[in-house]
């Protein structure tokens, strides 16, 4: 289980238009610094840059990256924005979401962080995409809300079901009438 820390976490909030705005854990900043430091450590050539990275540009980069993070969930879409030099903004329709995976590792658990991996399906084979959200506060609840809203979209409301059923019934009656007209015309033609 994750250790509890005495850091004030930004809250996940609901706006007036039923959009859920995710808060990000500020500990995502030191996590990112250590993550890149670990990558630098793995490359022997760049390992002397670790100390410079951790004390200087790493702090600036992680802070700026954190301030640029945005994630909002409304009734139809998941919107996510990140990036410093290259800004990435993704809007994923909830009906395209195939799975939402919750990931924790030793370093993530140390910082009370987790990763939500959003797996989506593309329109043609081989176009599936993944998106990772690192450091969302109360990630389990956010994951459950994504899945709940996705299921609500997939399941038509009873009123919509009745209305579409009536429309289908009317269309079927119109088709039957047209088929009767065609059958009558064919009978008349065969008599001639």
PDB file of C-alpha atoms in Angstrom:
ATOM      1  CA  UNK A   1       0.000   0.000   0.000  1.00  0.00           C
ATOM      2  CA  UNK A   2       1.209   3.514  -0.703  1.00  0.00           C
ATOM      3  CA  UNK A   3       2.674   5.611   2.076  1.00  0.00           C
ATOM      4  CA  UNK A   4       0.642   8.643   2.993  1.00  0.00           C
ATOM      5  CA  UNK A   5       2.471  11.918   2.578  1.00  0.00           C
ATOM      6  CA  UNK A   6       1.639  15.316   3.982  1.00  0.00           C
ATOM      7  CA  UNK A   7       1.618  17.030   0.592  1.00  0.00           C
ATOM      8  CA  UNK A   8      -1.472  18.991  -0.394  1.00  0.00           C
ATOM      9  CA  UNK A   9      -2.753  17.323  -3.541  1.00  0.00           C
ATOM     10  CA  UNK A  10      -4.771  19.201  -6.121  1.00  0.00           C
ATOM     11  CA  UNK A  11      -8.283  17.855  -6.235  1.00  0.00           C
ATOM     12  CA  UNK A  12     -10.101  16.296  -9.113  1.00  0.00           C
ATOM     13  CA  UNK A  13     -13.037  18.642  -9.662  1.00  0.00           C
ATOM     14  CA  UNK A  14     -16.355  18.541 -11.471  1.00  0.00           C
ATOM     15  CA  UNK A  15     -17.346  21.651 -13.431  1.00  0.00           C
ATOM     16  CA  UNK A  16     -20.864  22.896 -14.097  1.00  0.00           C
ATOM     17  CA  UNK A  17     -21.033  21.182 -17.511  1.00  0.00           C
ATOM     18  CA  UNK A  18     -20.393  17.722 -15.960  1.00  0.00           C
ATOM     19  CA  UNK A  19     -16.720  17.735 -17.026  1.00  0.00           C
ATOM     20  CA  UNK A  20     -14.358  16.014 -14.604  1.00  0.00           C
ATOM     21  CA  UNK A  21     -10.991  17.832 -14.404  1.00  0.00           C
ATOM     22  CA  UNK A  22      -8.203  15.572 -13.109  1.00  0.00           C
ATOM     23  CA  UNK A  23      -5.656  16.944 -10.669  1.00  0.00           C
ATOM     24  CA  UNK A  24      -2.047  15.792 -10.999  1.00  0.00           C
ATOM     25  CA  UNK A  25       0.125  14.823  -8.047  1.00  0.00           C
ATOM     26  CA  UNK A  26       2.996  17.342  -7.676  1.00  0.00           C
ATOM     27  CA  UNK A  27       5.325  14.417  -6.966  1.00  0.00           C
ATOM     28  CA  UNK A  28       5.246  13.722 -10.692  1.00  0.00           C
ATOM     29  CA  UNK A  29       8.020  16.358 -10.922  1.00  0.00           C
ATOM     30  CA  UNK A  30      10.685  14.539  -8.857  1.00  0.00           C
ATOM     31  CA  UNK A  31       9.553  11.271 -10.439  1.00  0.00           C
ATOM     32  CA  UNK A  32      10.271  12.687 -13.901  1.00  0.00           C
ATOM     33  CA  UNK A  33      13.674  14.011 -12.764  1.00  0.00           C
ATOM     34  CA  UNK A  34      14.661  10.606 -11.383  1.00  0.00           C
ATOM     35  CA  UNK A  35      13.218   8.785 -14.393  1.00  0.00           C
ATOM     36  CA  UNK A  36      15.414  10.749 -16.809  1.00  0.00           C
ATOM     37  CA  UNK A  37      18.372  10.458 -14.393  1.00  0.00           C
ATOM     38  CA  UNK A  38      17.906   6.683 -14.490  1.00  0.00           C
ATOM     39  CA  UNK A  39      17.977   6.757 -18.293  1.00  0.00           C
ATOM     40  CA  UNK A  40      21.152   8.860 -18.197  1.00  0.00           C
ATOM     41  CA  UNK A  41      22.715   6.459 -15.694  1.00  0.00           C
ATOM     42  CA  UNK A  42      22.037   3.577 -18.044  1.00  0.00           C
ATOM     43  CA  UNK A  43      24.028   5.294 -20.753  1.00  0.00           C
ATOM     44  CA  UNK A  44      27.630   5.260 -19.584  1.00  0.00           C
ATOM     45  CA  UNK A  45      28.638   8.084 -21.892  1.00  0.00           C
ATOM     46  CA  UNK A  46      26.054  10.477 -20.475  1.00  0.00           C
ATOM     47  CA  UNK A  47      26.336   9.417 -16.815  1.00  0.00           C
ATOM     48  CA  UNK A  48      28.464  12.492 -15.900  1.00  0.00           C
ATOM     49  CA  UNK A  49      25.439  14.610 -16.854  1.00  0.00           C
ATOM     50  CA  UNK A  50      23.284  13.068 -14.107  1.00  0.00           C
ATOM     51  CA  UNK A  51      24.319  15.538 -11.395  1.00  0.00           C
ATOM     52  CA  UNK A  52      23.960  18.487 -13.769  1.00  0.00           C
ATOM     53  CA  UNK A  53      20.516  17.215 -14.831  1.00  0.00           C
ATOM     54  CA  UNK A  54      19.245  16.621 -11.281  1.00  0.00           C
ATOM     55  CA  UNK A  55      20.358  20.010  -9.952  1.00  0.00           C
ATOM     56  CA  UNK A  56      19.746  22.228 -12.973  1.00  0.00           C
ATOM     57  CA  UNK A  57      17.743  21.718 -16.141  1.00  0.00           C
ATOM     58  CA  UNK A  58      15.931  18.670 -14.769  1.00  0.00           C
ATOM     59  CA  UNK A  59      14.258  20.773 -12.087  1.00  0.00           C
ATOM     60  CA  UNK A  60      13.215  23.423 -14.610  1.00  0.00           C
ATOM     61  CA  UNK A  61      12.015  20.836 -17.147  1.00  0.00           C
ATOM     62  CA  UNK A  62       9.979  18.812 -14.630  1.00  0.00           C
ATOM     63  CA  UNK A  63       8.341  21.932 -13.156  1.00  0.00           C
ATOM     64  CA  UNK A  64       7.465  23.336 -16.564  1.00  0.00           C
ATOM     65  CA  UNK A  65       6.191  19.927 -17.742  1.00  0.00           C
ATOM     66  CA  UNK A  66       3.996  19.658 -14.635  1.00  0.00           C
ATOM     67  CA  UNK A  67       2.479  23.116 -15.182  1.00  0.00           C
ATOM     68  CA  UNK A  68       1.553  22.181 -18.767  1.00  0.00           C
ATOM     69  CA  UNK A  69      -0.300  18.961 -17.815  1.00  0.00           C
ATOM     70  CA  UNK A  70      -4.057  19.090 -18.390  1.00  0.00           C
ATOM     71  CA  UNK A  71      -6.627  16.316 -18.411  1.00  0.00           C
ATOM     72  CA  UNK A  72     -10.416  16.639 -18.595  1.00  0.00           C
ATOM     73  CA  UNK A  73     -13.112  14.000 -18.897  1.00  0.00           C
ATOM     74  CA  UNK A  74     -16.555  14.980 -20.130  1.00  0.00           C
ATOM     75  CA  UNK A  75     -19.504  12.783 -21.067  1.00  0.00           C
ATOM     76  CA  UNK A  76     -18.113  11.983 -24.528  1.00  0.00           C
ATOM     77  CA  UNK A  77     -14.332  12.655 -24.602  1.00  0.00           C
ATOM     78  CA  UNK A  78     -11.095  12.383 -22.655  1.00  0.00           C
ATOM     79  CA  UNK A  79      -8.913  15.438 -23.366  1.00  0.00           C
ATOM     80  CA  UNK A  80      -5.214  15.428 -22.458  1.00  0.00           C
ATOM     81  CA  UNK A  81      -2.460  17.989 -23.027  1.00  0.00           C
ATOM     82  CA  UNK A  82       1.247  17.866 -22.194  1.00  0.00           C
ATOM     83  CA  UNK A  83       4.615  18.972 -23.490  1.00  0.00           C
ATOM     84  CA  UNK A  84       7.165  21.747 -23.398  1.00  0.00           C
ATOM     85  CA  UNK A  85       8.865  22.079 -26.778  1.00  0.00           C
ATOM     86  CA  UNK A  86       6.392  19.835 -28.543  1.00  0.00           C
ATOM     87  CA  UNK A  87       2.874  20.232 -27.220  1.00  0.00           C
ATOM     88  CA  UNK A  88       0.722  17.127 -27.517  1.00  0.00           C
ATOM     89  CA  UNK A  89      -3.026  17.491 -27.221  1.00  0.00           C
ATOM     90  CA  UNK A  90      -5.203  14.409 -27.574  1.00  0.00           C
ATOM     91  CA  UNK A  91      -8.958  14.093 -27.599  1.00  0.00           C
ATOM     92  CA  UNK A  92     -10.146  10.522 -27.337  1.00  0.00           C
ATOM     93  CA  UNK A  93     -13.819   9.682 -27.834  1.00  0.00           C
ATOM     94  CA  UNK A  94     -14.904   7.485 -24.922  1.00  0.00           C
ATOM     95  CA  UNK A  95     -16.517   4.939 -27.248  1.00  0.00           C
ATOM     96  CA  UNK A  96     -13.049   4.250 -28.770  1.00  0.00           C
ATOM     97  CA  UNK A  97     -11.480   3.376 -25.415  1.00  0.00           C
ATOM     98  CA  UNK A  98     -10.869  -0.365 -25.219  1.00  0.00           C
ATOM     99  CA  UNK A  99      -9.154  -0.566 -21.828  1.00  0.00           C
ATOM    100  CA  UNK A 100      -7.835   1.606 -19.008  1.00  0.00           C
ATOM    101  CA  UNK A 101      -4.888  -0.059 -17.262  1.00  0.00           C
ATOM    102  CA  UNK A 102      -3.641   0.971 -13.816  1.00  0.00           C
ATOM    103  CA  UNK A 103       0.158   0.645 -13.447  1.00  0.00           C
ATOM    104  CA  UNK A 104       2.331   0.991 -10.342  1.00  0.00           C
ATOM    105  CA  UNK A 105       6.022   0.207  -9.997  1.00  0.00           C
ATOM    106  CA  UNK A 106       8.513   0.546  -7.128  1.00  0.00           C
ATOM    107  CA  UNK A 107       9.611   4.080  -8.081  1.00  0.00           C
ATOM    108  CA  UNK A 108       6.013   5.140  -8.751  1.00  0.00           C
ATOM    109  CA  UNK A 109       4.850   3.724  -5.392  1.00  0.00           C
ATOM    110  CA  UNK A 110       7.682   5.562  -3.606  1.00  0.00           C
ATOM    111  CA  UNK A 111       6.258   8.854  -4.911  1.00  0.00           C
ATOM    112  CA  UNK A 112       2.613   7.755  -4.407  1.00  0.00           C
ATOM    113  CA  UNK A 113       2.114   7.898  -8.170  1.00  0.00           C
ATOM    114  CA  UNK A 114       0.566   5.618 -10.745  1.00  0.00           C
ATOM    115  CA  UNK A 115       0.125   5.463 -14.500  1.00  0.00           C
ATOM    116  CA  UNK A 116      -3.183   5.127 -16.299  1.00  0.00           C
ATOM    117  CA  UNK A 117      -2.677   3.602 -19.746  1.00  0.00           C
ATOM    118  CA  UNK A 118      -5.565   4.311 -22.098  1.00  0.00           C
ATOM    119  CA  UNK A 119      -5.803   1.818 -24.954  1.00  0.00           C
ATOM    120  CA  UNK A 120      -7.886   2.817 -27.951  1.00  0.00           C
ATOM    121  CA  UNK A 121      -8.912   1.159 -31.186  1.00  0.00           C
ATOM    122  CA  UNK A 122      -8.323   2.780 -34.545  1.00  0.00           C
ATOM    123  CA  UNK A 123     -10.629   2.741 -37.539  1.00  0.00           C
ATOM    124  CA  UNK A 124      -8.493   0.236 -39.472  1.00  0.00           C
ATOM    125  CA  UNK A 125      -6.270  -2.683 -38.395  1.00  0.00           C
ATOM    126  CA  UNK A 126      -2.982  -1.636 -36.839  1.00  0.00           C
ATOM    127  CA  UNK A 127      -4.193   1.809 -35.799  1.00  0.00           C
ATOM    128  CA  UNK A 128      -4.638   1.102 -32.104  1.00  0.00           C
ATOM    129  CA  UNK A 129      -3.109   3.792 -29.883  1.00  0.00           C
ATOM    130  CA  UNK A 130      -2.026   3.995 -26.268  1.00  0.00           C
ATOM    131  CA  UNK A 131      -1.876   7.074 -24.094  1.00  0.00           C
ATOM    132  CA  UNK A 132      -0.283   7.229 -20.648  1.00  0.00           C
ATOM    133  CA  UNK A 133      -1.343   9.578 -17.870  1.00  0.00           C
ATOM    134  CA  UNK A 134       1.289   9.752 -15.117  1.00  0.00           C
ATOM    135  CA  UNK A 135       0.472  11.111 -11.677  1.00  0.00           C
ATOM    136  CA  UNK A 136      -3.289  11.631 -11.734  1.00  0.00           C
ATOM    137  CA  UNK A 137      -4.543  12.156  -8.195  1.00  0.00           C
ATOM    138  CA  UNK A 138      -6.928   9.380  -7.121  1.00  0.00           C
ATOM    139  CA  UNK A 139      -6.213   7.447 -10.321  1.00  0.00           C
ATOM    140  CA  UNK A 140      -8.399   4.485  -9.320  1.00  0.00           C
ATOM    141  CA  UNK A 141     -11.467   6.733  -9.065  1.00  0.00           C
ATOM    142  CA  UNK A 142     -10.611   8.525 -12.323  1.00  0.00           C
ATOM    143  CA  UNK A 143     -10.240   5.140 -14.061  1.00  0.00           C
ATOM    144  CA  UNK A 144     -13.610   3.983 -12.746  1.00  0.00           C
ATOM    145  CA  UNK A 145     -15.230   7.233 -13.916  1.00  0.00           C
ATOM    146  CA  UNK A 146     -13.789   6.814 -17.433  1.00  0.00           C
ATOM    147  CA  UNK A 147     -15.135   3.261 -17.599  1.00  0.00           C
ATOM    148  CA  UNK A 148     -18.528   4.286 -16.168  1.00  0.00           C
ATOM    149  CA  UNK A 149     -18.967   7.088 -18.701  1.00  0.00           C
ATOM    150  CA  UNK A 150     -17.832   4.835 -21.541  1.00  0.00           C
ATOM    151  CA  UNK A 151     -20.438   2.238 -20.586  1.00  0.00           C
ATOM    152  CA  UNK A 152     -23.120   4.935 -20.300  1.00  0.00           C
ATOM    153  CA  UNK A 153     -22.370   5.921 -23.914  1.00  0.00           C
ATOM    154  CA  UNK A 154     -22.549   2.335 -25.122  1.00  0.00           C
ATOM    155  CA  UNK A 155     -25.838   1.644 -23.358  1.00  0.00           C
ATOM    156  CA  UNK A 156     -28.712   3.642 -24.898  1.00  0.00           C
ATOM    157  CA  UNK A 157     -31.124   5.186 -22.439  1.00  0.00           C
ATOM    158  CA  UNK A 158     -34.646   3.664 -22.343  1.00  0.00           C
ATOM    159  CA  UNK A 159     -36.159   6.785 -23.934  1.00  0.00           C
ATOM    160  CA  UNK A 160     -33.662   6.656 -26.816  1.00  0.00           C
ATOM    161  CA  UNK A 161     -34.308   2.929 -27.251  1.00  0.00           C
ATOM    162  CA  UNK A 162     -38.076   3.420 -27.487  1.00  0.00           C
ATOM    163  CA  UNK A 163     -37.740   6.348 -29.887  1.00  0.00           C
ATOM    164  CA  UNK A 164     -35.348   4.492 -32.169  1.00  0.00           C
ATOM    165  CA  UNK A 165     -37.564   1.378 -31.952  1.00  0.00           C
ATOM    166  CA  UNK A 166     -40.587   3.412 -33.102  1.00  0.00           C
ATOM    167  CA  UNK A 167     -38.582   4.915 -35.953  1.00  0.00           C
ATOM    168  CA  UNK A 168     -37.409   1.459 -37.012  1.00  0.00           C
ATOM    169  CA  UNK A 169     -40.963   0.124 -36.904  1.00  0.00           C
ATOM    170  CA  UNK A 170     -42.187   2.997 -39.090  1.00  0.00           C
ATOM    171  CA  UNK A 171     -39.347   2.383 -41.545  1.00  0.00           C
ATOM    172  CA  UNK A 172     -40.221  -1.316 -41.705  1.00  0.00           C
ATOM    173  CA  UNK A 173     -43.893  -0.494 -42.377  1.00  0.00           C
ATOM    174  CA  UNK A 174     -42.855   1.893 -45.177  1.00  0.00           C
ATOM    175  CA  UNK A 175     -40.627  -0.812 -46.684  1.00  0.00           C
ATOM    176  CA  UNK A 176     -43.460  -3.349 -46.522  1.00  0.00           C
ATOM    177  CA  UNK A 177     -45.819  -0.917 -48.285  1.00  0.00           C
ATOM    178  CA  UNK A 178     -43.241  -0.315 -51.040  1.00  0.00           C
ATOM    179  CA  UNK A 179     -42.732  -4.071 -51.450  1.00  0.00           C
ATOM    180  CA  UNK A 180     -46.504  -4.543 -51.734  1.00  0.00           C
ATOM    181  CA  UNK A 181     -46.583  -1.834 -54.436  1.00  0.00           C
ATOM    182  CA  UNK A 182     -43.735  -3.531 -56.319  1.00  0.00           C
ATOM    183  CA  UNK A 183     -45.444  -6.933 -56.051  1.00  0.00           C
ATOM    184  CA  UNK A 184     -48.686  -5.428 -57.415  1.00  0.00           C
ATOM    185  CA  UNK A 185     -46.826  -3.809 -60.337  1.00  0.00           C
ATOM    186  CA  UNK A 186     -45.085  -7.099 -61.154  1.00  0.00           C
ATOM    187  CA  UNK A 187     -48.419  -8.986 -61.079  1.00  0.00           C
ATOM    188  CA  UNK A 188     -50.010  -6.403 -63.366  1.00  0.00           C
ATOM    189  CA  UNK A 189     -47.072  -6.602 -65.767  1.00  0.00           C
ATOM    190  CA  UNK A 190     -47.145 -10.399 -65.901  1.00  0.00           C
ATOM    191  CA  UNK A 191     -50.881 -10.293 -66.815  1.00  0.00           C
ATOM    192  CA  UNK A 192     -50.138  -8.101 -69.861  1.00  0.00           C
TER     193      UNK A 192
END
